[in-house]
Short mmCIF file of C-alpha atoms in Angstrom, two decimals:
data_model
loop_
_atom_site.label_atom_id
_atom_site.label_comp_id
_atom_site.label_asym_id
_atom_site.label_seq_id
_atom_site.Cartn_x
_atom_site.Cartn_y
_atom_site.Cartn_z
CA UNK A 1 -0.21 -0.07 0.06
CA UNK A 2 3.00 2.19 0.72
CA UNK A 3 4.53 1.39 -1.99
CA UNK A 4 1.31 1.98 -4.45
CA UNK A 5 1.24 5.16 -2.85
CA UNK A 6 4.52 6.14 -3.88
CA UNK A 7 4.16 5.04 -6.86
CA UNK A 8 0.90 6.52 -8.11
CA UNK A 9 0.92 9.14 -10.99
CA UNK A 10 0.21 12.46 -10.41
CA UNK A 11 -2.64 14.14 -12.42
CA UNK A 12 -2.02 16.07 -15.30
CA UNK A 13 -1.98 19.46 -13.63
CA UNK A 14 -0.16 18.37 -10.88
CA UNK A 15 2.33 17.04 -13.30
CA UNK A 16 2.31 19.91 -15.48
CA UNK A 17 3.05 21.92 -11.95
CA UNK A 18 5.81 20.08 -11.27
CA UNK A 19 7.33 19.74 -14.64
CA UNK A 20 7.49 23.41 -14.55
CA UNK A 21 8.23 23.68 -11.15
CA UNK A 22 10.70 20.67 -11.97
CA UNK A 23 12.37 22.79 -15.16
CA UNK A 24 12.52 25.89 -13.53
CA UNK A 25 14.38 24.36 -9.85
CA UNK A 26 16.99 23.11 -12.62
CA UNK A 27 17.37 26.05 -14.28
CA UNK A 28 18.06 27.82 -10.97
CA UNK A 29 20.10 24.99 -10.26
CA UNK A 30 22.11 25.07 -13.77
CA UNK A 31 21.31 21.22 -14.40
CA UNK A 32 19.97 22.43 -18.06
CA UNK A 33 16.93 20.04 -18.30
CA UNK A 34 15.35 17.20 -15.74
CA UNK A 35 14.99 13.59 -17.86
CA UNK A 36 11.93 11.80 -17.00
CA UNK A 37 12.07 8.03 -16.54
CA UNK A 38 9.16 5.79 -18.51
CA UNK A 39 10.22 3.35 -16.25
CA UNK A 40 7.81 2.65 -12.94
CA UNK A 41 11.08 3.32 -10.64
CA UNK A 42 12.09 5.75 -12.27
CA UNK A 43 8.33 7.94 -12.31
CA UNK A 44 8.35 6.59 -8.58
CA UNK A 45 11.51 8.09 -7.95
CA UNK A 46 10.98 11.41 -10.24
CA UNK A 47 7.48 11.87 -8.51
CA UNK A 48 8.67 10.88 -4.74
CA UNK A 49 11.86 13.79 -5.87
CA UNK A 50 8.85 16.40 -7.39
CA UNK A 51 7.03 15.96 -4.17
CA UNK A 52 9.66 16.96 -2.28
CA UNK A 53 11.30 19.99 -4.59
CA UNK A 54 7.40 20.87 -5.10
CA UNK A 55 7.09 21.59 -1.17
CA UNK A 56 10.27 23.04 -0.53
CA UNK A 57 8.86 25.58 -3.66
CA UNK A 58 6.10 26.00 -1.71
CA UNK A 59 7.36 26.71 1.33
CA UNK A 60 10.15 28.80 -0.40
CA UNK A 61 7.34 30.43 -1.79
CA UNK A 62 5.41 31.23 0.99
CA UNK A 63 8.38 32.08 3.07
CA UNK A 64 8.92 35.08 -0.21
CA UNK A 65 4.78 35.55 0.14
CA UNK A 66 5.64 36.41 3.95
CA UNK A 67 8.70 38.04 3.16
CA UNK A 68 7.33 40.20 0.80
CA UNK A 69 4.33 41.01 2.51
CA UNK A 70 6.38 41.85 5.67
CA UNK A 71 8.45 44.46 3.51
CA UNK A 72 5.28 45.32 2.00
CA UNK A 73 4.01 46.02 5.22
CA UNK A 74 7.01 47.48 6.48
CA UNK A 75 6.87 50.08 3.36
CA UNK A 76 3.28 50.64 4.20
CA UNK A 77 4.32 51.40 7.71
CA UNK A 78 7.47 53.42 6.79
CA UNK A 79 5.19 55.22 4.33
CA UNK A 80 2.49 55.98 6.85
CA UNK A 81 4.77 56.72 9.55
CA UNK A 82 6.54 59.36 7.06
CA UNK A 83 3.14 60.99 6.05
CA UNK A 84 2.72 61.27 9.90
CA UNK A 85 6.13 62.77 10.01
CA UNK A 86 5.01 64.92 7.56
CA UNK A 87 2.17 66.26 8.86
CA UNK A 88 3.74 66.50 12.44
CA UNK A 89 6.12 68.66 10.77
CA UNK A 90 3.53 70.58 9.09
CA UNK A 91 1.69 71.10 12.00
CA UNK A 92 4.38 72.11 13.88
CA UNK A 93 5.61 74.63 11.02
CA UNK A 94 2.12 76.06 10.61
CA UNK A 95 2.29 77.01 14.81
CA UNK A 96 5.54 78.51 14.35
CA UNK A 97 4.45 80.36 11.54
CA UNK A 98 1.57 81.92 13.55
CA UNK A 99 3.25 82.02 17.01
CA UNK A 100 6.60 84.14 15.36
CA UNK A 101 3.12 86.34 13.09
CA UNK A 102 1.84 86.77 17.05
CA UNK A 103 5.26 87.18 18.67
CA UNK A 104 5.84 90.13 15.38
CA UNK A 105 2.11 91.68 16.09
CA UNK A 106 3.00 92.24 19.72
CA UNK A 107 6.33 93.69 18.95
CA UNK A 108 4.95 96.16 16.80
CA UNK A 109 1.90 96.67 19.09
CA UNK A 110 4.58 97.20 21.95
CA UNK A 111 6.85 100.00 19.77
CA UNK A 112 3.23 101.71 18.83
CA UNK A 113 2.82 101.85 21.82
CA UNK A 114 6.54 103.24 23.22
CA UNK A 115 6.06 105.45 20.62
CA UNK A 116 2.96 106.78 21.31
CA UNK A 117 4.03 107.23 25.02
CA UNK A 118 7.45 108.96 23.60
CA UNK A 119 5.41 111.19 21.69
CA UNK A 120 2.90 111.94 24.41
CA UNK A 121 5.98 112.83 26.53
CA UNK A 122 7.58 115.36 24.30
CA UNK A 123 4.11 117.17 24.03
CA UNK A 124 4.07 117.41 27.83
CA UNK A 125 7.94 118.37 28.38
CA UNK A 126 7.33 121.06 24.68
CA UNK A 127 4.16 122.05 27.01
CA UNK A 128 5.58 122.63 30.31
CA UNK A 129 8.61 124.27 28.75
CA UNK A 130 6.66 126.47 26.58
CA UNK A 131 4.84 127.57 29.91
CA UNK A 132 7.79 127.97 31.65
CA UNK A 133 9.09 130.24 28.56
CA UNK A 134 5.60 132.35 28.54
CA UNK A 135 5.80 132.88 31.77
CA UNK A 136 9.79 133.62 32.17
CA UNK A 137 8.62 136.28 29.30
CA UNK A 138 5.75 137.72 31.45
CA UNK A 139 8.25 138.22 34.53
CA UNK A 140 10.60 139.33 32.16
CA UNK A 141 8.11 141.83 30.49
CA UNK A 142 6.11 143.17 33.72
CA UNK A 143 10.31 143.60 35.19
CA UNK A 144 10.53 145.62 32.09
CA UNK A 145 7.41 147.42 32.07
CA UNK A 146 7.91 148.18 35.81
CA UNK A 147 11.43 149.67 35.26
CA UNK A 148 10.20 151.60 32.25
CA UNK A 149 8.06 152.94 34.19
CA UNK A 150 10.36 153.17 37.16
CA UNK A 151 12.42 155.21 34.73
CA UNK A 152 9.77 157.12 33.29
CA UNK A 153 8.70 158.15 37.25
CA UNK A 154 12.02 158.86 37.76
CA UNK A 155 12.18 161.33 35.02
CA UNK A 156 9.48 163.07 35.63
CA UNK A 157 10.66 163.69 38.89
CA UNK A 158 13.34 164.96 37.89
CA UNK A 159 11.91 167.15 34.58
CA UNK A 160 11.68 170.98 35.39
CA UNK A 161 7.51 171.82 36.53
CA UNK A 162 7.64 175.12 34.76
CA UNK A 163 9.49 176.41 32.06
CA UNK A 164 9.78 179.46 29.70
CA UNK A 165 7.67 179.41 26.34
CA UNK A 166 10.79 179.65 24.75
CA UNK A 167 14.31 180.89 24.28
CA UNK A 168 16.85 183.52 22.66
CA UNK A 169 14.17 186.26 23.27
CA UNK A 170 13.03 189.81 24.07
CA UNK A 171 9.94 190.88 25.82
CA UNK A 172 8.14 193.34 23.62
CA UNK A 173 5.06 193.71 24.99
CA UNK A 174 3.49 192.83 28.35
CA UNK A 175 0.03 192.70 29.46
CA UNK A 176 -2.09 194.91 30.37
CA UNK A 177 -0.46 197.46 27.90
CA UNK A 178 -2.31 200.14 25.58
CA UNK A 179 -1.43 200.56 22.25
CA UNK A 180 -2.59 200.92 18.71
CA UNK A 181 -1.74 197.38 17.39
CA UNK A 182 -4.54 196.18 19.74
CA UNK A 183 -8.06 196.41 20.02
CA UNK A 184 -7.91 196.35 23.55
CA UNK A 185 -5.35 196.07 26.21
CA UNK A 186 -2.55 193.47 25.81
CA UNK A 187 -3.99 190.36 27.06
CA UNK A 188 -0.54 188.49 27.83
CA UNK A 189 3.90 188.33 26.95
CA UNK A 190 5.18 189.17 23.82
CA UNK A 191 8.36 187.20 23.12
CA UNK A 192 10.36 188.39 20.28
CA UNK A 193 12.41 185.80 18.55
CA UNK A 194 13.82 184.26 15.24
CA UNK A 195 11.25 182.86 13.12
CA UNK A 196 11.62 178.44 13.77
CA UNK A 197 12.69 179.16 17.17
CA UNK A 198 11.19 176.11 19.39
CA UNK A 199 7.56 177.07 21.34
CA UNK A 200 7.80 174.88 24.19
CA UNK A 201 4.96 174.34 26.76
CA UNK A 202 5.17 175.72 30.29
CA UNK A 203 3.44 172.41 32.07
CA UNK A 204 3.05 168.89 31.55
CA UNK A 205 -1.21 168.89 30.28
CA UNK A 206 -3.21 167.43 27.38
CA UNK A 207 -3.39 169.70 24.01
CA UNK A 208 -7.44 170.63 23.74
CA UNK A 209 -6.42 173.02 20.41
CA UNK A 210 -4.04 173.33 17.41
CA UNK A 211 -5.33 175.25 14.51
CA UNK A 212 -5.45 178.68 12.88
CA UNK A 213 -7.02 181.40 15.23
CA UNK A 214 -7.78 184.72 13.04
CA UNK A 215 -5.81 187.41 14.37
CA UNK A 216 -3.46 184.91 16.81
CA UNK A 217 -2.41 182.82 14.03
CA UNK A 218 -1.27 179.51 14.28
CA UNK A 219 -2.43 178.65 17.77
CA UNK A 220 -2.02 175.81 20.03
CA UNK A 221 -3.67 175.69 23.44
CA UNK A 222 -2.39 173.20 26.45
CA UNK A 223 -4.73 172.51 29.43
CA UNK A 224 -2.87 171.52 32.95
CA UNK A 225 -3.91 169.46 35.70
CA UNK A 226 -5.32 172.35 37.50
CA UNK A 227 -6.90 173.56 34.77
CA UNK A 228 -5.26 176.13 34.09
CA UNK A 229 -4.92 176.83 29.86
CA UNK A 230 -2.00 178.16 28.41
CA UNK A 231 -2.33 179.26 24.42
CA UNK A 232 0.61 179.62 22.23
CA UNK A 233 -0.05 182.18 19.33
CA UNK A 234 1.39 183.79 15.85
CA UNK A 235 3.26 179.95 15.32
CA UNK A 236 4.77 178.95 11.89
CA UNK A 237 4.11 175.44 12.60
CA UNK A 238 1.90 173.36 14.56
CA UNK A 239 4.41 169.81 16.40
CA UNK A 240 1.06 168.54 18.11
CA UNK A 241 -2.33 167.94 17.67
CA UNK A 242 -5.51 168.02 20.15
CA UNK A 243 -5.49 164.70 22.22
CA UNK A 244 -1.60 165.00 22.94
CA UNK A 245 -0.05 165.09 26.01
CA UNK A 246 2.69 167.18 26.26
CA UNK A 247 5.28 167.60 29.60
CA UNK A 248 6.91 170.98 30.55
CA UNK A 249 9.41 171.89 28.08
CA UNK A 250 7.84 169.55 24.93
CA UNK A 251 7.78 171.50 21.73
CA UNK A 252 4.15 172.38 20.36
CA UNK A 253 5.65 174.76 17.40
CA UNK A 254 7.72 177.32 16.50
CA UNK A 255 8.29 181.65 16.56
CA UNK A 256 6.50 182.91 13.47
CA UNK A 257 4.32 186.07 12.15
CA UNK A 258 1.11 184.25 11.46
CA UNK A 259 -2.18 186.43 11.96
CA UNK A 260 -2.46 190.26 13.10
CA UNK A 261 1.75 190.86 13.73
CA UNK A 262 4.23 193.41 12.90
CA UNK A 263 7.51 190.76 13.59
CA UNK A 264 8.44 187.52 14.37
CA UNK A 265 7.17 186.67 18.15
CA UNK A 266 5.19 184.15 20.01
CA UNK A 267 2.23 185.92 22.12
CA UNK A 268 1.75 183.86 25.31
CA UNK A 269 -1.17 183.88 27.54
CA UNK A 270 -2.25 182.18 30.84
CA UNK A 271 -6.08 181.53 30.86
CA UNK A 272 -7.36 179.94 34.63
CA UNK A 273 -10.22 177.44 34.54
CA UNK A 274 -9.81 178.53 30.52
CA UNK A 275 -11.50 181.63 31.43
CA UNK A 276 -10.30 185.26 30.90
CA UNK A 277 -6.41 185.70 30.58
CA UNK A 278 -4.61 187.04 33.51
CA UNK A 279 -1.29 188.79 33.49
CA UNK A 280 1.65 185.54 32.97
CA UNK A 281 4.42 187.69 34.28
CA UNK A 282 3.55 187.06 38.51
CA UNK A 283 2.19 183.98 36.94
CA UNK A 284 5.45 182.89 35.85
CA UNK A 285 7.18 184.17 38.96
CA UNK A 286 4.95 182.52 41.49
CA UNK A 287 6.27 179.49 39.94
CA UNK A 288 9.88 180.49 40.13
CA UNK A 289 10.13 181.21 36.67
CA UNK A 290 11.23 184.75 35.58
CA UNK A 291 10.57 185.46 31.88
#
């Protein structure tokens, strides 16, 4: 029975597979070809040998398939691992980019805030500096004004309180003098001097008239602090206008021959409270001036 199983001929399909497998193995081993005996013992030996070879080949094939499957699995695992690593790297890159962008934005905001604070500080400093400069300028202006006022007061204190109305003169007519040159007795003092000789206000006051006054010619009148008015007539020019403030010695005009006159002179009058004229000579002498 055992011999019968060993000598059982393979089926046509099995024989074809056996022959093909044997040929392949022979080619791999360098035998070139495998001879099949026609004798029963040869066939049995061939079958036994073929079966052994086939089993080896199948085992080898299974091992190769397993190895191939293992390699394929390894390649798949490697591919998946590489994909996971690439995805992780990309995710890490994106996170890093976001973090960098956030850090850049934070830095820009910090710089902008710092610049805003610095600008505000500069403006505050400039405002403080400007306020200090304005205060210093105001103080300096006040000091200068006070100094000027003090100087003016000092000058006013040093200035004469009363002066003669002109210089380089001689008196040609006195108050109350009669004569054919006047319609009534003379109402003032006549100071004869060359044409153009300055005529000055005898005291400080305000100009209330500066106009041509008929027989008096060019005439200026000045009202003083006590209400007394002094009048200057026959002048060749006006050096003041109505409303001007004058001090003792301020020029109001010049000697001339305007109006009713026979020669260049100043007709000077004193009118207390702006009323009728009085004798200027004792009025001047009472104030320390001798015409």
